[in-house]
Tab-separated table of C-alpha atoms and ligand atoms in Angstrom:
chain	number	residue	atom	x	y	z
O	1	MET	CA	27.084	78.798	114.824
O	2	THR	CA	28.553	81.229	115.594
O	3	MET	CA	28.276	84.790	114.559
O	4	LEU	CA	30.355	86.864	116.550
O	5	ARG	CA	34.201	84.679	115.818
O	6	GLY	CA	36.160	87.687	114.248
O	7	ARG	CA	33.518	90.887	115.673
O	8	LYS	CA	34.868	93.286	116.933
O	9	ILE	CA	33.110	94.725	119.776
O	10	ILE	CA	33.632	97.393	121.849
O	11	ILE	CA	31.494	97.425	124.906
O	12	GLY	CA	31.085	100.750	126.399
O	13	ILE	CA	30.792	101.063	130.380
O	14	THR	CA	29.184	103.737	132.054
O	15	GLY	CA	28.168	104.913	135.535
O	16	GLY	CA	25.817	102.114	136.646
O	17	ILE	CA	25.401	98.867	139.249
O	18	ALA	CA	24.809	96.561	136.831
O	19	ALA	CA	28.894	97.343	135.397
O	20	TYR	CA	29.838	94.169	137.959
O	21	LYS	CA	28.248	92.273	135.524
O	22	ILE	CA	29.881	93.309	132.270
O	23	PRO	CA	32.657	90.886	133.182
O	24	PHE	CA	30.760	88.338	132.028
O	25	LEU	CA	29.754	89.315	128.930
O	26	ILE	CA	33.136	89.555	128.162
O	27	ARG	CA	33.799	86.198	128.718
O	28	LEU	CA	30.865	84.942	126.897
O	29	LEU	CA	31.733	86.969	123.582
O	30	LYS	CA	35.544	85.898	124.115
O	31	LYS	CA	34.247	82.467	123.995
O	32	LYS	CA	32.888	83.121	120.634
O	33	GLY	CA	35.620	84.386	118.938
O	34	ALA	CA	34.840	87.702	119.373
O	35	GLU	CA	37.407	90.819	119.777
O	36	VAL	CA	36.752	93.462	122.888
O	37	LYS	CA	37.370	96.938	123.438
O	38	VAL	CA	36.813	98.540	126.536
O	39	VAL	CA	35.500	101.891	126.582
O	40	MET	CA	34.398	103.917	130.508
O	41	SER	CA	32.830	106.411	131.491
O	42	PRO	CA	34.743	108.263	134.096
O	43	SER	CA	32.124	107.330	136.927
O	44	ALA	CA	31.567	103.120	135.138
O	45	GLY	CA	36.080	102.728	137.251
O	46	GLU	CA	33.315	103.070	140.651
O	47	PHE	CA	31.914	99.993	139.918
O	48	VAL	CA	34.210	97.467	138.436
O	49	THR	CA	38.180	98.167	137.548
O	50	LYS	CA	39.906	98.770	134.723
O	51	LEU	CA	42.424	95.766	135.600
O	52	THR	CA	39.619	92.918	135.199
O	53	LEU	CA	37.991	94.445	131.878
O	54	ALA	CA	41.872	94.636	130.793
O	55	THR	CA	42.345	90.904	131.927
O	56	LEU	CA	38.974	89.310	130.264
O	57	SER	CA	39.209	91.335	127.280
O	58	GLY	CA	42.496	91.416	126.585
O	59	ASN	CA	43.079	95.019	125.263
O	60	ALA	CA	43.487	98.383	126.991
O	61	VAL	CA	40.746	99.946	128.384
O	62	HIS	CA	40.619	103.536	128.374
O	63	SER	CA	38.444	106.456	129.915
O	64	ASP	CA	40.125	109.829	129.503
O	65	PHE	CA	40.911	111.728	126.428
O	66	ILE	CA	44.497	111.866	127.361
O	67	ARG	CA	46.171	108.603	128.479
O	68	ASP	CA	48.231	109.087	131.985
O	69	ASP	CA	51.583	107.650	130.887
O	70	HIS	CA	53.026	110.477	127.868
O	71	GLY	CA	50.020	112.517	127.987
O	72	SER	CA	49.802	111.185	124.352
O	73	TRP	CA	45.907	110.889	123.776
O	74	ASN	CA	43.196	107.856	123.072
O	75	SER	CA	42.011	108.591	119.620
O	76	HIS	CA	38.201	108.657	119.733
O	77	VAL	CA	38.355	108.497	115.955
O	78	LYS	CA	40.459	104.992	115.848
O	79	LEU	CA	38.618	103.067	118.094
O	80	GLY	CA	35.234	103.987	116.791
O	81	LEU	CA	36.500	103.368	113.421
O	82	TRP	CA	37.667	99.568	114.677
O	83	GLY	CA	34.644	98.532	115.704
O	84	ASP	CA	31.822	96.239	114.059
O	85	LEU	CA	29.607	97.232	117.092
O	86	LEU	CA	29.043	99.227	119.831
O	87	ILE	CA	27.540	98.315	122.995
O	88	MET	CA	26.810	100.575	125.484
O	89	ALA	CA	26.408	98.127	128.612
O	90	PRO	CA	24.693	99.317	131.219
O	91	ALA	CA	23.822	103.224	129.551
O	92	THR	CA	22.398	104.829	132.409
O	93	ALA	CA	19.420	107.793	131.821
O	94	ASN	CA	22.333	110.020	132.207
O	95	THR	CA	24.445	108.489	129.172
O	96	LEU	CA	20.855	108.146	126.978
O	97	ALA	CA	20.572	111.519	127.218
O	98	LYS	CA	23.689	112.386	125.927
O	99	MET	CA	23.330	110.179	123.331
O	100	ALA	CA	20.200	111.472	122.408
O	101	ASN	CA	21.442	115.288	122.397
O	102	GLY	CA	25.015	114.136	121.241
O	103	ASN	CA	26.980	115.618	123.863
O	104	CYS	CA	30.748	114.840	124.352
O	105	ASP	CA	31.681	115.466	127.385
O	106	ASN	CA	33.982	111.993	127.737
O	107	LEU	CA	35.773	109.530	125.808
O	108	LEU	CA	33.107	107.067	125.709
O	109	MET	CA	30.726	109.823	124.467
O	110	ALA	CA	33.252	110.658	121.711
O	111	VAL	CA	33.214	107.237	120.539
O	112	TYR	CA	29.544	106.912	119.984
O	113	LEU	CA	29.599	109.965	118.009
O	114	SER	CA	32.820	108.995	116.129
O	115	ALA	CA	31.480	105.271	115.147
O	116	ARG	CA	30.474	104.454	111.978
O	117	CYS	CA	28.702	100.917	113.162
O	118	PRO	CA	25.492	99.552	114.600
O	119	VAL	CA	25.137	100.668	118.213
O	120	MET	CA	23.352	98.888	120.757
O	121	VAL	CA	22.143	100.147	124.179
O	122	ALA	CA	21.396	97.907	127.455
O	123	PRO	CA	19.574	99.943	129.310
O	124	ALA	CA	19.984	100.164	133.421
O	125	MET	CA	18.280	102.233	136.320
O	126	ASP	CA	15.957	102.106	138.837
O	127	LEU	CA	12.021	102.071	137.856
O	128	ASP	CA	11.326	105.376	137.838
O	129	MET	CA	13.924	106.694	136.369
O	130	TYR	CA	13.164	104.027	133.487
O	131	ARG	CA	9.715	104.695	133.097
O	132	HIS	CA	10.162	108.637	133.289
O	133	ARG	CA	8.482	110.642	130.056
O	134	THR	CA	11.542	112.089	129.298
O	135	THR	CA	14.277	108.637	129.683
O	136	ARG	CA	11.136	107.141	127.153
O	137	SER	CA	11.275	110.173	124.618
O	138	ASN	CA	15.108	110.398	124.529
O	139	ILE	CA	15.054	106.412	124.242
O	140	ALA	CA	12.244	106.511	121.808
O	141	LEU	CA	14.979	109.125	119.109
O	142	LEU	CA	17.527	106.965	120.191
O	143	GLN	CA	15.704	104.020	118.124
O	144	LYS	CA	14.157	106.566	115.043
O	145	ASP	CA	17.927	107.181	114.829
O	146	GLY	CA	18.575	103.443	114.156
O	147	VAL	CA	19.807	102.345	118.060
O	148	VAL	CA	19.287	99.339	118.707
O	149	VAL	CA	17.750	98.594	122.056
O	150	ILE	CA	17.824	95.541	124.500
O	151	PRO	CA	15.251	96.062	126.677
O	152	PRO	CA	15.736	95.628	130.797
O	153	GLY	CA	14.822	93.177	132.586
O	154	THR	CA	12.168	93.201	135.513
O	155	GLY	CA	13.034	92.590	139.376
O	156	GLU	CA	14.682	93.026	142.155
O	157	LEU	CA	16.539	96.444	141.838
O	158	ALA	CA	19.694	98.298	143.765
O	159	SER	CA	17.142	100.678	145.542
O	160	GLY	CA	15.176	98.041	147.112
O	161	LEU	CA	12.562	98.415	144.569
O	162	SER	CA	11.106	95.787	142.453
O	163	GLY	CA	10.149	96.330	138.810
O	164	GLU	CA	11.503	97.461	135.165
O	165	GLY	CA	14.920	98.864	134.872
O	166	ARG	CA	17.696	96.237	135.711
O	167	MET	CA	20.283	95.403	132.712
O	168	ALA	CA	19.042	92.742	130.342
O	169	GLU	CA	21.578	89.542	131.651
O	170	PRO	CA	24.983	89.074	129.738
O	171	GLY	CA	23.360	85.749	128.255
O	172	ILE	CA	20.082	87.764	127.174
O	173	ILE	CA	22.824	90.375	125.657
O	174	LEU	CA	25.179	87.750	124.048
O	175	GLY	CA	21.685	86.478	121.865
O	176	ASN	CA	20.651	89.977	121.214
O	177	ILE	CA	24.389	90.495	119.373
O	178	GLU	CA	23.912	87.145	117.904
O	179	SER	CA	20.809	87.439	116.019
O	180	PHE	CA	21.476	91.226	115.216
O	181	PHE	CA	24.919	89.919	112.998
O	182	LYS	CA	22.407	86.690	111.963
O	183	LYS	CA	19.857	89.524	110.312
O	184	SER	CA	22.624	91.922	109.177
O	185	LEU	CA	24.741	90.017	107.563
O	186	PRO	CA	24.059	89.607	103.353
O	187	LEU	CA	24.270	86.047	103.217
O	188	SER	CA	21.757	84.779	106.333
O	189	GLY	CA	19.676	82.712	105.617
O	190	ILE	CA	21.911	80.864	103.054
O	191	ARG	CA	23.155	77.621	102.958
O	192	ALA	CA	26.528	76.812	101.043
O	193	LEU	CA	28.453	73.562	100.088
O	194	VAL	CA	32.797	74.696	99.657
O	195	THR	CA	34.706	71.952	98.539
O	196	ALA	CA	38.471	71.796	98.931
O	197	GLY	CA	41.776	70.567	98.781
O	198	PRO	CA	42.928	67.176	96.722
O	199	THR	CA	42.126	63.690	96.701
O	200	TYR	CA	44.133	60.935	97.082
O	201	GLU	CA	43.099	57.751	95.385
O	202	PRO	CA	44.713	54.266	96.514
O	203	ILE	CA	47.323	52.053	95.004
O	204	ASP	CA	47.348	49.973	97.848
O	205	ASP	CA	47.412	50.836	101.921
O	206	VAL	CA	50.466	53.062	101.714
O	207	ARG	CA	50.451	55.468	98.432
O	208	PHE	CA	47.904	57.052	96.258
O	209	ILE	CA	47.585	59.426	93.800
O	210	GLY	CA	47.103	62.686	94.065
O	211	ASN	CA	47.684	66.433	93.293
O	212	HIS	CA	49.300	69.807	94.569
O	213	SER	CA	45.878	71.856	95.784
O	214	SER	CA	46.514	73.123	99.034
O	215	GLY	CA	43.082	73.654	99.900
O	216	LYS	CA	43.768	77.137	100.559
O	217	MET	CA	41.567	78.783	98.312
O	218	GLY	CA	38.421	76.664	99.285
O	219	ILE	CA	38.931	77.016	103.014
O	220	SER	CA	39.334	81.132	101.828
O	221	LEU	CA	36.160	80.506	100.382
O	222	ALA	CA	34.654	78.590	102.993
O	223	ASP	CA	35.372	81.340	105.728
O	224	ALA	CA	34.842	84.654	103.477
O	225	LEU	CA	30.949	82.591	102.884
O	226	ASN	CA	31.167	82.227	106.981
O	227	ARG	CA	32.130	85.630	107.626
O	228	ALA	CA	29.080	87.006	105.058
O	229	GLY	CA	26.577	85.530	107.325
O	230	ALA	CA	25.984	81.848	105.065
O	231	GLU	CA	26.021	78.559	106.892
O	232	VAL	CA	28.349	76.428	105.284
O	233	THR	CA	29.193	72.791	105.148
O	234	LEU	CA	33.224	72.308	104.406
O	235	VAL	CA	34.108	68.968	102.522
O	236	ALA	CA	38.322	69.328	102.906
O	237	GLY	CA	40.011	66.930	101.077
O	238	PRO	CA	43.558	65.846	102.998
O	239	GLY	CA	46.059	68.050	104.070
O	240	CYS	CA	43.947	71.062	103.775
O	241	PRO	CA	44.292	73.632	106.462
O	242	ASP	CA	42.093	74.728	109.127
O	243	THR	CA	39.642	77.414	108.642
O	244	GLN	CA	39.604	80.612	110.392
O	245	THR	CA	36.380	81.317	111.545
O	246	GLY	CA	34.671	78.985	113.837
O	247	GLY	CA	31.111	77.468	113.051
O	248	ILE	CA	31.927	76.077	109.927
O	249	HIS	CA	30.720	71.979	109.539
O	250	ARG	CA	33.725	70.545	108.274
O	251	VAL	CA	33.544	66.630	106.779
O	252	ASN	CA	37.478	65.697	106.015
O	253	VAL	CA	37.540	63.226	102.961
O	254	ARG	CA	40.113	61.180	101.188
O	255	SER	CA	38.716	59.940	97.623
O	256	ALA	CA	37.027	61.310	94.761
O	257	GLU	CA	34.446	58.693	95.730
O	258	GLU	CA	33.773	59.705	99.685
O	259	MET	CA	34.251	63.186	98.568
O	260	ARG	CA	30.902	62.675	96.128
O	261	LYS	CA	28.899	60.652	98.509
O	262	SER	CA	29.169	63.404	101.042
O	263	CYS	CA	28.491	66.485	98.113
O	264	MET	CA	25.077	64.324	97.364
O	265	LYS	CA	24.574	64.286	100.988
O	266	PHE	CA	24.846	67.444	101.678
O	267	ALA	CA	23.946	69.134	98.345
O	268	PRO	CA	19.955	68.866	97.943
O	269	ALA	CA	19.353	71.265	101.159
O	270	VAL	CA	21.502	74.042	99.940
O	271	ARG	CA	20.834	77.083	97.879
O	272	LEU	CA	24.887	77.455	96.588
O	273	ILE	CA	27.657	75.074	96.030
O	274	ILE	CA	31.361	75.733	95.080
O	275	LYS	CA	33.430	73.111	93.926
O	276	SER	CA	36.450	74.280	94.118
O	277	ALA	CA	38.288	70.721	94.791
O	278	ALA	CA	41.253	69.670	92.647
O	279	VAL	CA	39.771	66.484	92.124
O	280	ALA	CA	41.729	63.941	91.173
O	281	ASP	CA	40.399	62.569	87.465
O	282	LEU	CA	42.202	59.182	87.486
O	283	ARG	CA	42.055	56.368	90.347
O	284	PRO	CA	44.088	52.675	90.551
O	285	VAL	CA	41.573	49.976	88.945
O	286	HIS	CA	42.759	47.465	91.633
O	287	ILE	CA	43.679	48.761	95.788
O	288	ALA	CA	46.256	46.245	96.750
O	289	LYS	CA	46.010	45.131	100.096
O	290	GLY	CA	48.482	45.987	102.687
O	291	LYS	CA	52.250	47.618	101.111
O	292	LEU	CA	53.084	46.456	97.684
O	293	LYS	CA	56.230	44.933	97.898
O	294	LYS	CA	58.939	47.026	95.058
O	295	GLU	CA	59.588	43.752	93.535
O	296	ARG	CA	55.836	42.711	92.673
O	297	ALA	CA	55.027	45.847	91.908
O	298	PRO	CA	53.118	45.947	87.966
O	299	ALA	CA	55.163	47.579	85.264
O	300	HIS	CA	51.921	49.326	84.654
O	301	LEU	CA	49.244	51.141	86.400
O	302	ALA	CA	45.405	50.469	84.826
O	303	LEU	CA	43.490	53.399	85.677
O	304	GLU	CA	40.033	54.278	85.477
O	305	PRO	CA	38.236	57.645	85.603
O	306	THR	CA	36.682	58.572	89.011
O	307	ALA	CA	33.545	60.133	88.938
O	308	ASP	CA	32.693	63.493	87.630
O	309	ILE	CA	31.203	64.787	91.008
O	310	LEU	CA	30.696	68.603	89.512
O	311	ALA	CA	29.289	67.081	86.215
O	312	GLU	CA	26.628	64.761	88.752
O	313	LEU	CA	25.596	68.507	90.903
O	314	GLY	CA	24.965	69.680	87.665
O	315	LYS	CA	23.113	67.134	86.397
O	316	ARG	CA	20.998	66.497	90.354
O	317	LYS	CA	20.680	70.741	90.048
O	318	LYS	CA	17.737	71.932	91.892
O	319	LYS	CA	15.442	75.156	90.882
O	320	GLY	CA	17.457	78.396	92.431
O	321	GLN	CA	20.833	76.295	93.562
O	322	ILE	CA	23.819	78.095	92.542
O	323	LEU	CA	26.729	75.900	90.929
O	324	ILE	CA	30.009	77.218	90.559
O	325	GLY	CA	33.123	74.864	89.447
O	326	PHE	CA	36.776	75.582	89.159
O	327	ALA	CA	38.654	75.145	85.914
O	328	LEU	CA	42.763	74.719	86.330
O	329	GLU	CA	44.032	75.288	82.804
O	330	SER	CA	47.414	74.631	81.089
O	331	ASP	CA	46.948	77.881	78.627
O	332	ASP	CA	44.807	81.048	78.751
O	333	GLY	CA	41.977	78.364	79.114
O	334	ILE	CA	38.845	81.033	78.437
O	335	ARG	CA	37.513	78.393	75.817
O	336	SER	CA	37.437	75.159	77.746
O	337	ALA	CA	36.761	76.909	80.771
O	338	ARG	CA	33.194	78.080	79.231
O	339	ALA	CA	32.901	74.666	77.744
O	340	LYS	CA	33.394	73.300	80.640
O	341	LEU	CA	30.807	75.452	82.412
O	342	ARG	CA	27.967	74.510	79.985
O	343	ARG	CA	28.758	70.573	79.702
O	344	LYS	CA	28.696	70.386	82.967
O	345	ASN	CA	25.562	72.884	83.526
O	346	LEU	CA	27.210	76.078	85.671
O	347	ASP	CA	26.551	79.185	87.346
O	348	ALA	CA	29.624	80.397	86.812
O	349	ILE	CA	33.299	79.029	86.539
O	350	VAL	CA	36.264	80.220	88.915
O	351	LEU	CA	39.193	79.928	86.192
O	352	ASN	CA	42.872	79.724	86.902
O	353	SER	CA	45.517	79.392	83.838
O	354	LEU	CA	48.588	77.704	85.102
O	355	GLN	CA	50.023	80.352	82.872
O	356	ASP	CA	49.666	83.359	85.142
O	357	LYS	CA	52.574	83.506	88.157
O	358	GLY	CA	51.037	83.148	91.694
O	359	ALA	CA	48.382	81.355	90.395
O	360	GLY	CA	46.586	77.662	90.848
O	361	PHE	CA	48.498	75.399	93.217
O	362	GLY	CA	50.002	75.682	96.414
O	363	THR	CA	50.894	79.179	96.377
O	364	ASP	CA	48.858	82.279	99.073
O	365	THR	CA	47.652	84.356	96.268
O	366	ASN	CA	45.368	83.274	92.912
O	367	LYS	CA	44.809	85.128	89.559
O	368	ILE	CA	40.692	84.443	88.519
O	369	THR	CA	38.715	85.121	85.990
O	370	LEU	CA	34.970	84.069	86.761
O	371	LEU	CA	33.148	83.016	83.370
O	372	THR	CA	29.250	83.375	83.543
O	373	ARG	CA	26.312	81.388	82.364
O	374	ASN	CA	25.073	84.805	80.476
O	375	ASN	CA	28.327	84.809	78.803
O	376	LYS	CA	29.736	87.320	81.594
O	377	THR	CA	34.011	87.823	81.742
O	378	ILE	CA	35.027	89.249	84.459
O	379	LYS	CA	38.651	89.222	85.350
O	380	PHE	CA	40.159	90.028	88.886
O	381	GLU	CA	44.320	90.748	89.703
O	382	LEU	CA	46.351	88.281	91.177
O	383	LYS	CA	45.324	88.688	95.462
O	384	PRO	CA	45.752	86.694	98.470
O	385	LYS	CA	43.486	83.798	98.215
O	386	ALA	CA	41.713	85.396	100.716
O	387	GLU	CA	40.736	88.784	98.986
O	388	VAL	CA	40.028	86.472	96.162
O	389	ALA	CA	37.385	84.021	98.003
O	390	LYS	CA	36.034	87.776	98.490
O	391	ASP	CA	35.798	88.156	94.955
O	392	ILE	CA	33.624	85.673	94.648
O	393	VAL	CA	31.435	86.032	97.604
O	394	ASN	CA	30.553	88.998	96.213
O	395	PHE	CA	29.352	87.979	92.816
O	396	VAL	CA	27.347	85.115	94.998
O	397	ILE	CA	25.476	88.160	96.579
O	398	LYS	CA	24.884	89.356	93.742
O	399	THR	CA	23.614	86.844	91.812
O	400	LEU	CA	21.588	85.572	94.557
O	401	GLY	CA	20.582	89.691	94.478
O	402	LYS	CA	21.373	90.114	97.735
C	501	CTP	N1	35.963	68.014	88.987
C	501	CTP	C1	34.712	66.936	89.837
C	501	CTP	N2	35.165	65.619	89.822
C	501	CTP	C2	35.969	65.588	89.472
C	501	CTP	C3	36.769	66.524	88.778
C	501	CTP	C4	36.924	67.309	88.301
C	501	CTP	O1	34.210	67.527	90.345
C	501	CTP	N3	36.128	63.651	89.067
C	501	CTP	C5	35.647	69.570	88.996
C	501	CTP	C6	36.473	70.582	90.362
C	501	CTP	O2	36.387	70.261	91.679
C	501	CTP	C7	36.904	71.725	89.716
C	501	CTP	C8	36.174	71.339	88.109
C	501	CTP	O3	35.311	69.591	88.127
C	501	CTP	O4	35.450	72.206	90.112
C	501	CTP	C9	36.891	71.544	86.676
C	501	CTP	O5	38.247	70.422	87.247
C	501	CTP	P1	39.247	70.186	86.482
C	501	CTP	O6	39.989	68.667	86.450
C	501	CTP	O7	39.709	71.641	85.440
C	501	CTP	O8	38.518	69.922	84.849
C	501	CTP	P2	37.907	68.013	84.299
C	501	CTP	O9	36.584	68.428	84.072
C	501	CTP	O10	38.097	67.394	84.585
C	501	CTP	O11	37.967	68.386	82.630
C	501	CTP	P3	40.053	68.311	82.154
C	501	CTP	O12	40.462	67.646	83.252
C	501	CTP	O13	39.429	67.790	80.629
C	501	CTP	O14	40.040	69.446	82.221
C-alpha cells in the first residue's frame, strides 16, 4: 500500500552531480501521490534546471530569499512548515557541514532551520570527501540530532574514482521515505475493516429497499485510518464516493448478505472493525425475476430481517479486537445506544441523532457522541465528516495505547 498519498515532501537539492537524478525521484514520489516542492541551493542550478523541476513537481522552485519578480521574499518559514518531510538530496559535504553547524547562508538552509518536520539526507560526494573525518563527524552529529541518513551507494564516481559516495538511487530513496512514514505513523501495522454506505435489498431485478446513507462518514473513516498508517479494507455499499487516499483495499457490495459475507471473510484478520454502514434491517422474502409488472405487483411486500452483521461480529470477536458500531437514533438515544453497545458486545458506539441539525445521512457534517464499553460518554461538536473521522481515529489510537 502507498503511504505517500497526500504527503508533503520538500526536496532540498544541493550542488552535486547527482542532482540530475532528482527529476526521477520527483516522478516516483508524484506517482505515489505525494506533493513535492523543491528548494535549491544556489549552485544546484548548475546541475539541473528549475524548469525541469518545476514542471515535474507542479510547483514553483525557489533558491533565493528574494523573488526575482516583484522584490518580495520567499518565506522559508512557510516552506519549512509546509512539509511533512524535508529531504536533502543530493546532500553535499558542504551542506552537511552547514547543517551540522546551523549555518544559514542560503534559502535552503533557512528552510532546514525553520522546518518542524523530520529531515532526511542522501549524501553524495567523492569517496575521500565522504571518508574524511570531518564529514563523518558532521554526519554523526546530524544523526544524533535525529536526521535520518540514507547511506550512499558504492560504485563509479563522477571523478573517475570508484568507491563509496554516490547518492542512493531514486528508487532506494523512495523506499526509505516510504518505510520512514510507515514507521512514524500511529496505526502502522494495524489492520482495519470499515463498512460504509447503505445496502440495497432487491424486490426484483430493478427495484430495491434502501436508505438515504451517502457513505461519506465511512469513506472519511477509511481515509483517516489510512492516513494514520492502518492497512484498511473497506466494504462499501452502493453509491459510496471514492476515497481520497490511495492504497485502501475496497470491496463493493450491494445487499446486507453480501456485506455480511465480506465482513466475515475479512474480520478474523483485523485488529479493528468500524461498522459505519447503514445496513437495511429488512429485505423482501421473495425476489421477483425480471421486472415486476405493476398490474401484477403484490399489494403487500412480505419482509424478513436481514442478518445483524454487527451482532455476529460481536459474537465472533477475537481477543484484543476492537469493534465499534454506529447508532442512528431519532431521539437523543443515549440509553438505546448503550443498550446496543452491550447487546452487540461492542467496545464503543458512535451515536448520531436525527434530532441534531447537520447530523446523520447525506450531510457533509456530523455531530456525534462516543459511548464506550467502560461507560464513558464523549460528546463532540458539529463538524465536517472528515474531522469527525479524525476524532474517532484519535479515540482508536488512545484505545490501542498507541
Ligand atoms: N447493523 C448491522 N447489520 C444490520 C443492521 C445494523 O451490522 N442488519 C449495524 C450497523 O452497521 C450499525 C449498527 O448496527 O453499526 C446500528 O444500526 P442500527 O440500525 O442503528 O441498529 P439496529 O441494531 O438495527 O437497532 P434498531 O433498528 O432497533 O435501532
